[in-house]
C-alpha cells in the first residue's frame, strides 16, 4: 500500500475544501489543484474503492520537492570540486567503477564508494526472472510504447510547470538538441528492457546509473547558478519530480498503451511494474515510493497530479521543439514526405492523448486524431488475437525489436552510440 494512508479526505467532484498550499512548501505546490482535479477525473475513475485523498502523503510530496538524491549530490560535488579536495572524483574513476566495480578503482574517494554502495547491492525483493519478463512485455509493446513515451509521458508532462524549467536552464530540447534528447531517452527506455540488461554488467544497469549521475550533475549546476528560485519551484531535480518521472515510465505507460488497443494482462502488468521498480531504485527514488502494483502507482500518480502547477511559459516551446524535431528524422527514401507524415501523425496522436485543451495550452497546431483509429484496430488484432498465443507473442517481440532498432537509428540519424558522454560542466 501507499505510505501514509491514514489521513484522508473526500475526493468527489463536489469536494470544495481544498487545502491551501503551506508556506513550508515551494509555492508551486498544489497551486492549481482545483484544475488538476478536473484533469484527473479519468484517472480517478480507476481508483474507485481505493479511498480518498491522503493529506499526509500530499504533505510529504510537498516536503520532498525540497529533497534531493543526497548520494548522487555528494558525487556530483566531488566531480566538480577542486583537485586539492581529498574527496575529488574524476570521470575516469566513475567510468572504471561503473564498468568493473568499485574494487577496480585504486583508493576510491568516499563519495564514489558511497554512490556505488547505493547502486551495487541488489535488494532482496528483486526477482531477475520477473525483471526479464517485464522487459519482454515492454518490447512486445513495440511502437505503441514509443508513441506513449513521447506523446503522453514526455510532451504531456510539459503542461505542468517546474521540471520544464530545468530543461530550459540546461538548454535541453531546444534547437538541434531536441532530437538528441528524444533519442537518448528512448535508448535508455529500450536498454532496460533487454534480457539480463538490469544485472550488474548489463546495458540497462549502466545507463540507469549514468542517468542518476546526470540528474545529480544537472541539479548541482542549476542549484548553484544563482537564477533558480527554490522557494518557487523546489529543488531543480527533487525527489517528488523524480518519483513523478518514474510514474510516467511505468503506470502511465501501461495506461497509454491500453488506450491504443494493447492488451495487458495482470501478469504482464506485474512484471512491467517490477522492472521499473528496480529501475527506480537505481535512479535513487525514495524506497517508500517504489510500487509493485499498477493500481498503487495510479493512486500515487493521482496524488502527484494534485500537487502540480498547471501551465507556465516553459512547456510550450519545449513541446513545439519536439514536434518540429520530426523534420530532422533520418529516412533513406522519400525523406521529406515521411518527415511530414511523422510530424502530422505526432500532432494527431497528441490531440488524442492531450485533448483540445492540452493542445491549446501547449500552443501546438490544431489537429484531428485521424491517426489513432487504424492504430487501435491494428493493435486489437496484434495483441488481442496474436498476443494470446506463444507464437504470437514471439512475433510481437521480434516485431517490437525491429521497430526499436529502426526508430533509434532515425532519431540518432545513423549509428546508435553505447552511451552519451558525461559532461561535468553541465
Short mmCIF file of C-alpha atoms in Angstrom, two decimals, residues 2-383:
data_model
loop_
_atom_site.label_atom_id
_atom_site.label_comp_id
_atom_site.label_asym_id
_atom_site.label_seq_id
_atom_site.Cartn_x
_atom_site.Cartn_y
_atom_site.Cartn_z
CA UNK A 2 0.98 3.62 -0.47
CA UNK A 3 2.69 5.15 2.56
CA UNK A 4 0.69 7.39 4.90
CA UNK A 5 -2.81 6.13 4.13
CA UNK A 6 -4.33 7.06 7.47
CA UNK A 7 -5.28 10.70 6.77
CA UNK A 8 -7.88 11.00 4.02
CA UNK A 9 -10.48 13.47 2.77
CA UNK A 10 -13.25 13.23 0.21
CA UNK A 11 -12.18 13.44 -3.43
CA UNK A 12 -15.59 13.55 -5.08
CA UNK A 13 -16.24 16.12 -7.80
CA UNK A 14 -18.17 18.27 -5.34
CA UNK A 15 -15.40 18.50 -2.77
CA UNK A 16 -14.60 22.15 -2.13
CA UNK A 17 -12.39 22.07 0.95
CA UNK A 18 -9.10 22.10 -0.94
CA UNK A 19 -6.19 22.56 1.43
CA UNK A 20 -4.23 25.74 0.62
CA UNK A 21 -0.51 25.43 -0.06
CA UNK A 22 1.58 25.74 3.07
CA UNK A 23 4.37 28.28 3.34
CA UNK A 24 6.59 25.34 4.30
CA UNK A 25 6.44 24.15 0.70
CA UNK A 26 7.51 25.66 -2.64
CA UNK A 27 4.84 28.00 -4.00
CA UNK A 28 4.04 25.74 -6.94
CA UNK A 29 2.83 23.03 -4.55
CA UNK A 30 -0.93 22.46 -5.09
CA UNK A 31 -1.06 25.78 -6.94
CA UNK A 32 -3.70 24.67 -9.48
CA UNK A 33 -5.28 21.82 -7.53
CA UNK A 34 -8.90 22.55 -8.49
CA UNK A 35 -7.98 22.41 -12.19
CA UNK A 36 -5.83 19.33 -11.66
CA UNK A 37 -8.75 17.51 -10.03
CA UNK A 38 -10.83 18.11 -13.13
CA UNK A 39 -7.97 16.97 -15.38
CA UNK A 40 -7.53 13.86 -13.24
CA UNK A 41 -11.14 12.65 -13.35
CA UNK A 42 -10.39 9.83 -15.85
CA UNK A 43 -7.57 8.58 -13.62
CA UNK A 44 -9.77 8.91 -10.55
CA UNK A 45 -12.30 6.52 -12.14
CA UNK A 46 -9.63 3.79 -11.95
CA UNK A 47 -9.35 4.35 -8.20
CA UNK A 48 -12.92 3.75 -7.13
CA UNK A 49 -12.79 1.92 -3.81
CA UNK A 50 -9.17 2.95 -3.16
CA UNK A 51 -10.03 5.60 -0.58
CA UNK A 52 -9.91 9.37 -0.62
CA UNK A 53 -7.01 11.74 -0.88
CA UNK A 54 -4.29 11.17 1.70
CA UNK A 55 -3.38 14.61 3.06
CA UNK A 56 -0.33 13.25 4.82
CA UNK A 57 1.01 11.84 1.58
CA UNK A 58 0.39 15.16 -0.17
CA UNK A 59 2.32 16.96 2.58
CA UNK A 60 5.20 14.51 2.17
CA UNK A 61 5.24 15.22 -1.56
CA UNK A 62 5.43 18.92 -0.81
CA UNK A 63 8.38 18.42 1.52
CA UNK A 64 10.21 16.22 -0.96
CA UNK A 65 10.08 18.98 -3.57
CA UNK A 66 12.94 20.27 -1.43
CA UNK A 67 14.73 16.90 -1.10
CA UNK A 68 17.49 15.72 -3.42
CA UNK A 69 19.30 12.44 -4.07
CA UNK A 70 21.98 13.08 -1.45
CA UNK A 71 24.26 10.24 -2.53
CA UNK A 72 24.20 11.49 -6.11
CA UNK A 73 24.62 15.10 -4.94
CA UNK A 74 27.76 14.21 -2.99
CA UNK A 75 29.26 12.52 -6.06
CA UNK A 76 28.34 15.46 -8.31
CA UNK A 77 30.00 17.85 -5.86
CA UNK A 78 33.12 15.66 -5.75
CA UNK A 79 33.30 15.54 -9.55
CA UNK A 80 33.19 19.33 -9.74
CA UNK A 81 35.45 20.01 -6.76
CA UNK A 82 38.97 21.38 -6.94
CA UNK A 83 41.83 18.95 -7.47
CA UNK A 84 43.11 19.80 -3.98
CA UNK A 85 39.97 18.30 -2.43
CA UNK A 86 40.85 14.92 -0.81
CA UNK A 87 37.42 13.62 -1.90
CA UNK A 88 37.89 14.71 -5.51
CA UNK A 89 36.43 12.21 -8.02
CA UNK A 90 37.28 12.06 -11.72
CA UNK A 91 35.09 10.88 -14.57
CA UNK A 92 37.72 8.23 -15.31
CA UNK A 93 37.27 6.82 -11.81
CA UNK A 94 33.48 6.82 -12.17
CA UNK A 95 33.63 5.04 -15.52
CA UNK A 96 36.06 2.45 -14.16
CA UNK A 97 33.81 1.76 -11.16
CA UNK A 98 30.74 1.53 -13.39
CA UNK A 99 32.41 -0.87 -15.81
CA UNK A 100 34.36 -3.09 -13.43
CA UNK A 101 33.12 -2.35 -9.91
CA UNK A 102 34.39 -0.08 -7.16
CA UNK A 103 37.11 -2.61 -6.31
CA UNK A 104 38.77 -1.82 -9.65
CA UNK A 105 39.42 1.80 -8.56
CA UNK A 106 42.61 2.20 -6.51
CA UNK A 107 41.96 4.03 -3.23
CA UNK A 108 38.50 5.24 -4.29
CA UNK A 109 37.28 8.55 -2.80
CA UNK A 110 34.48 8.28 -0.24
CA UNK A 111 31.73 9.90 -2.39
CA UNK A 112 32.42 7.36 -5.13
CA UNK A 113 32.33 4.47 -2.65
CA UNK A 114 29.07 5.74 -1.16
CA UNK A 115 27.46 6.09 -4.58
CA UNK A 116 28.26 2.55 -5.66
CA UNK A 117 27.34 1.23 -2.22
CA UNK A 118 23.86 2.57 -3.04
CA UNK A 119 23.54 1.03 -6.52
CA UNK A 120 25.59 -2.19 -6.41
CA UNK A 121 23.75 -4.25 -3.76
CA UNK A 122 20.66 -5.94 -5.20
CA UNK A 123 17.63 -5.52 -2.91
CA UNK A 124 16.13 -8.74 -1.55
CA UNK A 125 12.85 -8.04 -3.35
CA UNK A 126 14.40 -8.07 -6.85
CA UNK A 127 13.43 -11.11 -8.96
CA UNK A 128 15.53 -11.04 -12.13
CA UNK A 129 13.28 -13.57 -13.87
CA UNK A 130 10.39 -11.17 -13.32
CA UNK A 131 12.56 -8.21 -14.37
CA UNK A 132 13.37 -10.02 -17.63
CA UNK A 133 9.71 -10.81 -18.21
CA UNK A 134 8.91 -7.12 -17.66
CA UNK A 135 11.47 -6.32 -20.34
CA UNK A 136 9.83 -8.73 -22.78
CA UNK A 137 6.46 -7.15 -22.07
CA UNK A 138 7.89 -3.71 -22.82
CA UNK A 139 9.48 -4.93 -26.06
CA UNK A 140 6.22 -6.53 -27.21
CA UNK A 141 4.53 -3.13 -26.91
CA UNK A 142 6.79 -2.01 -29.76
CA UNK A 143 5.79 1.22 -31.47
CA UNK A 144 2.91 1.82 -29.08
CA UNK A 145 5.38 2.14 -26.19
CA UNK A 146 7.49 4.66 -28.14
CA UNK A 147 4.36 6.64 -29.01
CA UNK A 148 3.14 6.78 -25.41
CA UNK A 149 6.56 7.71 -24.07
CA UNK A 150 6.97 10.64 -26.47
CA UNK A 151 3.40 11.88 -26.63
CA UNK A 152 1.77 11.23 -23.26
CA UNK A 153 4.74 10.88 -20.89
CA UNK A 154 7.18 13.43 -22.31
CA UNK A 155 5.22 16.10 -24.18
CA UNK A 156 2.16 15.62 -21.98
CA UNK A 157 4.21 16.37 -18.87
CA UNK A 158 5.14 19.80 -20.25
CA UNK A 159 1.67 21.02 -19.35
CA UNK A 160 2.87 21.24 -15.74
CA UNK A 161 5.35 23.85 -14.59
CA UNK A 162 8.58 23.19 -12.74
CA UNK A 163 10.51 20.34 -14.45
CA UNK A 164 10.28 22.01 -17.91
CA UNK A 165 12.19 24.96 -16.46
CA UNK A 166 15.07 22.62 -15.66
CA UNK A 167 15.32 21.76 -19.36
CA UNK A 168 15.21 25.44 -20.25
CA UNK A 169 18.07 26.11 -17.81
CA UNK A 170 20.21 23.37 -19.37
CA UNK A 171 19.30 24.27 -22.95
CA UNK A 172 17.66 20.87 -23.37
CA UNK A 173 15.05 20.12 -26.03
CA UNK A 174 15.59 23.37 -27.89
CA UNK A 175 17.18 23.89 -31.26
CA UNK A 176 19.26 20.99 -32.55
CA UNK A 177 19.39 19.20 -29.19
CA UNK A 178 15.72 18.16 -29.28
CA UNK A 179 16.25 15.10 -31.46
CA UNK A 180 19.29 14.03 -29.45
CA UNK A 181 17.41 14.20 -26.16
CA UNK A 182 14.49 12.15 -27.52
CA UNK A 183 16.96 9.59 -28.85
CA UNK A 184 18.80 9.31 -25.54
CA UNK A 185 15.57 8.89 -23.58
CA UNK A 186 14.32 6.20 -25.94
CA UNK A 187 17.70 4.48 -25.89
CA UNK A 188 17.61 4.28 -22.10
CA UNK A 189 14.00 3.04 -22.00
CA UNK A 190 14.95 0.40 -24.58
CA UNK A 191 18.17 -0.62 -22.83
CA UNK A 192 16.48 -1.52 -19.54
CA UNK A 193 14.17 -3.96 -21.34
CA UNK A 194 16.88 -6.25 -22.73
CA UNK A 195 17.42 -9.76 -21.42
CA UNK A 196 19.55 -9.57 -18.25
CA UNK A 197 20.10 -5.87 -19.05
CA UNK A 198 19.45 -4.91 -15.41
CA UNK A 199 22.10 -7.21 -13.98
CA UNK A 200 25.33 -5.56 -12.84
CA UNK A 201 27.10 -5.97 -16.18
CA UNK A 202 24.04 -5.15 -18.31
CA UNK A 203 23.48 -2.14 -20.53
CA UNK A 204 20.28 -1.20 -18.70
CA UNK A 205 22.05 -1.08 -15.34
CA UNK A 206 24.91 1.03 -16.71
CA UNK A 207 22.64 3.51 -18.46
CA UNK A 208 20.35 3.86 -15.44
CA UNK A 209 23.29 4.60 -13.15
CA UNK A 210 24.55 7.02 -15.80
CA UNK A 211 21.14 8.76 -15.78
CA UNK A 212 21.27 9.06 -11.99
CA UNK A 213 24.61 10.82 -12.14
CA UNK A 214 23.39 13.12 -14.93
CA UNK A 215 20.41 14.12 -12.78
CA UNK A 216 22.74 14.91 -9.88
CA UNK A 217 25.06 16.97 -12.07
CA UNK A 218 22.16 18.95 -13.54
CA UNK A 219 20.74 19.59 -10.08
CA UNK A 220 24.17 20.74 -8.84
CA UNK A 221 24.60 23.11 -11.78
CA UNK A 222 21.19 24.76 -11.51
CA UNK A 223 21.11 24.89 -7.71
CA UNK A 224 24.29 26.96 -7.81
CA UNK A 225 23.65 29.16 -10.86
CA UNK A 226 22.06 31.98 -8.85
CA UNK A 227 18.92 32.08 -11.02
CA UNK A 228 16.87 29.16 -9.76
CA UNK A 229 14.03 30.12 -7.40
CA UNK A 230 13.89 27.21 -4.97
CA UNK A 231 11.15 28.87 -2.91
CA UNK A 232 9.02 28.90 -6.08
CA UNK A 233 9.92 25.61 -7.76
CA UNK A 234 11.62 23.45 -5.15
CA UNK A 235 15.00 21.92 -5.96
CA UNK A 236 15.68 21.53 -9.71
CA UNK A 237 15.86 17.71 -9.59
CA UNK A 238 13.99 16.71 -6.47
CA UNK A 239 12.54 13.52 -5.04
CA UNK A 240 8.92 14.37 -5.84
CA UNK A 241 9.61 15.11 -9.51
CA UNK A 242 11.91 12.09 -9.75
CA UNK A 243 9.09 9.85 -8.49
CA UNK A 244 6.72 11.53 -10.95
CA UNK A 245 9.11 10.70 -13.78
CA UNK A 246 9.17 7.05 -12.74
CA UNK A 247 5.36 7.07 -12.73
CA UNK A 248 5.36 8.23 -16.34
CA UNK A 249 7.51 5.28 -17.38
CA UNK A 250 5.58 2.56 -15.56
CA UNK A 251 1.85 3.06 -14.85
CA UNK A 252 1.28 5.87 -17.35
CA UNK A 253 2.97 3.73 -19.98
CA UNK A 254 0.60 0.85 -19.23
CA UNK A 255 -2.42 3.13 -19.28
CA UNK A 256 -1.32 4.73 -22.54
CA UNK A 257 -0.77 1.51 -24.49
CA UNK A 258 -4.18 0.27 -23.36
CA UNK A 259 -5.70 3.44 -24.82
CA UNK A 260 -4.11 2.38 -28.11
CA UNK A 261 -5.79 -1.05 -28.04
CA UNK A 262 -2.96 -3.08 -26.48
CA UNK A 263 -4.00 -5.95 -24.23
CA UNK A 264 -2.08 -6.00 -20.93
CA UNK A 265 -2.73 -8.93 -18.62
CA UNK A 266 -2.42 -8.82 -14.84
CA UNK A 267 0.77 -10.89 -15.02
CA UNK A 268 2.25 -8.60 -17.67
CA UNK A 269 1.41 -5.54 -15.60
CA UNK A 270 3.09 -7.04 -12.54
CA UNK A 271 6.27 -7.91 -14.47
CA UNK A 272 6.42 -4.48 -16.11
CA UNK A 273 5.98 -2.73 -12.76
CA UNK A 274 8.68 -4.91 -11.18
CA UNK A 275 11.16 -3.96 -13.89
CA UNK A 276 10.56 -0.25 -13.35
CA UNK A 277 10.57 -0.63 -9.57
CA UNK A 278 14.18 -1.80 -9.80
CA UNK A 279 14.98 0.95 -12.31
CA UNK A 280 13.50 3.45 -9.84
CA UNK A 281 15.67 2.05 -7.05
CA UNK A 282 18.80 2.55 -9.14
CA UNK A 283 17.69 6.06 -10.10
CA UNK A 284 17.55 7.00 -6.44
CA UNK A 285 13.78 7.28 -5.99
CA UNK A 286 12.90 7.06 -2.29
CA UNK A 287 12.26 3.42 -1.40
CA UNK A 288 8.83 4.10 0.16
CA UNK A 289 7.72 5.49 -3.21
CA UNK A 290 8.53 2.36 -5.23
CA UNK A 291 5.42 0.37 -6.09
CA UNK A 292 4.83 -3.27 -7.04
CA UNK A 293 1.29 -2.91 -8.34
CA UNK A 294 -0.07 -0.76 -11.12
CA UNK A 295 -3.10 0.37 -9.12
CA UNK A 296 -0.83 1.52 -6.28
CA UNK A 297 1.15 3.60 -8.74
CA UNK A 298 -2.01 5.09 -10.29
CA UNK A 299 -3.15 6.17 -6.84
CA UNK A 300 0.27 7.67 -6.13
CA UNK A 301 0.26 9.42 -9.53
CA UNK A 302 -3.14 10.93 -8.78
CA UNK A 303 -1.73 12.47 -5.62
CA UNK A 304 1.26 13.78 -7.58
CA UNK A 305 -1.14 15.32 -10.09
CA UNK A 306 -2.89 17.25 -7.32
CA UNK A 307 0.42 18.77 -6.21
CA UNK A 308 1.37 20.11 -9.64
CA UNK A 309 1.23 23.65 -11.03
CA UNK A 310 -0.53 23.57 -14.39
CA UNK A 311 0.63 25.86 -17.17
CA UNK A 312 3.67 28.10 -17.38
CA UNK A 313 5.85 29.58 -20.07
CA UNK A 314 8.49 26.84 -20.27
CA UNK A 315 6.36 23.97 -21.58
CA UNK A 316 5.06 25.24 -24.96
CA UNK A 317 8.47 25.94 -26.55
CA UNK A 318 9.73 22.53 -25.44
CA UNK A 319 6.66 20.73 -26.78
CA UNK A 320 6.89 22.51 -30.13
CA UNK A 321 10.61 21.74 -30.34
CA UNK A 322 9.84 18.03 -30.12
CA UNK A 323 7.16 18.31 -32.80
CA UNK A 324 9.46 20.21 -35.15
CA UNK A 325 12.26 17.71 -34.47
CA UNK A 326 10.31 15.24 -36.60
CA UNK A 327 11.62 17.23 -39.57
CA UNK A 328 15.14 16.06 -38.72
CA UNK A 329 14.47 12.32 -38.61
CA UNK A 330 16.72 10.15 -40.75
CA UNK A 331 14.97 8.33 -43.61
CA UNK A 332 16.75 6.71 -46.54
CA UNK A 333 13.90 7.11 -49.06
CA UNK A 334 11.16 9.71 -49.56
CA UNK A 335 12.64 11.55 -46.61
CA UNK A 336 10.72 14.82 -46.97
CA UNK A 337 7.36 13.11 -47.32
CA UNK A 338 7.99 10.72 -44.43
CA UNK A 339 9.14 13.52 -42.14
CA UNK A 340 5.99 15.47 -42.92
CA UNK A 341 3.91 12.39 -42.17
CA UNK A 342 5.77 11.78 -38.87
CA UNK A 343 5.02 15.35 -37.78
CA UNK A 344 1.33 15.12 -38.77
CA UNK A 345 0.99 11.72 -37.08
CA UNK A 346 2.56 13.04 -33.88
CA UNK A 347 0.20 16.02 -33.73
CA UNK A 348 -2.78 13.76 -34.41
CA UNK A 349 -1.89 11.42 -31.57
CA UNK A 350 -1.18 14.34 -29.23
CA UNK A 351 -4.71 15.54 -29.90
CA UNK A 352 -5.99 12.12 -28.83
CA UNK A 353 -3.93 11.94 -25.63
CA UNK A 354 -3.97 15.59 -24.53
CA UNK A 355 -7.33 16.75 -25.82
CA UNK A 356 -8.21 20.11 -27.28
CA UNK A 357 -7.25 21.98 -24.11
CA UNK A 358 -3.85 20.32 -23.80
CA UNK A 359 -3.02 21.18 -27.41
CA UNK A 360 -4.10 24.77 -26.89
CA UNK A 361 -2.22 25.19 -23.62
CA UNK A 362 1.00 23.90 -25.19
CA UNK A 363 0.35 26.15 -28.20
CA UNK A 364 0.53 23.21 -30.56
CA UNK A 365 -1.03 23.42 -34.02
CA UNK A 366 -4.65 22.19 -34.15
CA UNK A 367 -5.09 18.61 -35.31
CA UNK A 368 -7.63 15.82 -35.51
CA UNK A 369 -6.92 12.33 -34.08
CA UNK A 370 -7.12 10.68 -37.52
CA UNK A 371 -4.03 8.52 -36.88
CA UNK A 372 -5.46 6.75 -33.85
CA UNK A 373 -8.33 4.54 -35.17
CA UNK A 374 -6.10 2.47 -37.51
CA UNK A 375 -3.54 2.07 -34.72
CA UNK A 376 -6.21 0.77 -32.36
CA UNK A 377 -7.57 -1.64 -34.99
CA UNK A 378 -4.08 -2.99 -35.72
CA UNK A 379 -3.28 -3.34 -32.02
CA UNK A 380 -6.54 -5.13 -31.30
CA UNK A 381 -5.56 -7.79 -33.83
CA UNK A 382 -1.90 -7.94 -32.86
CA UNK A 383 -2.34 -8.00 -29.09
#
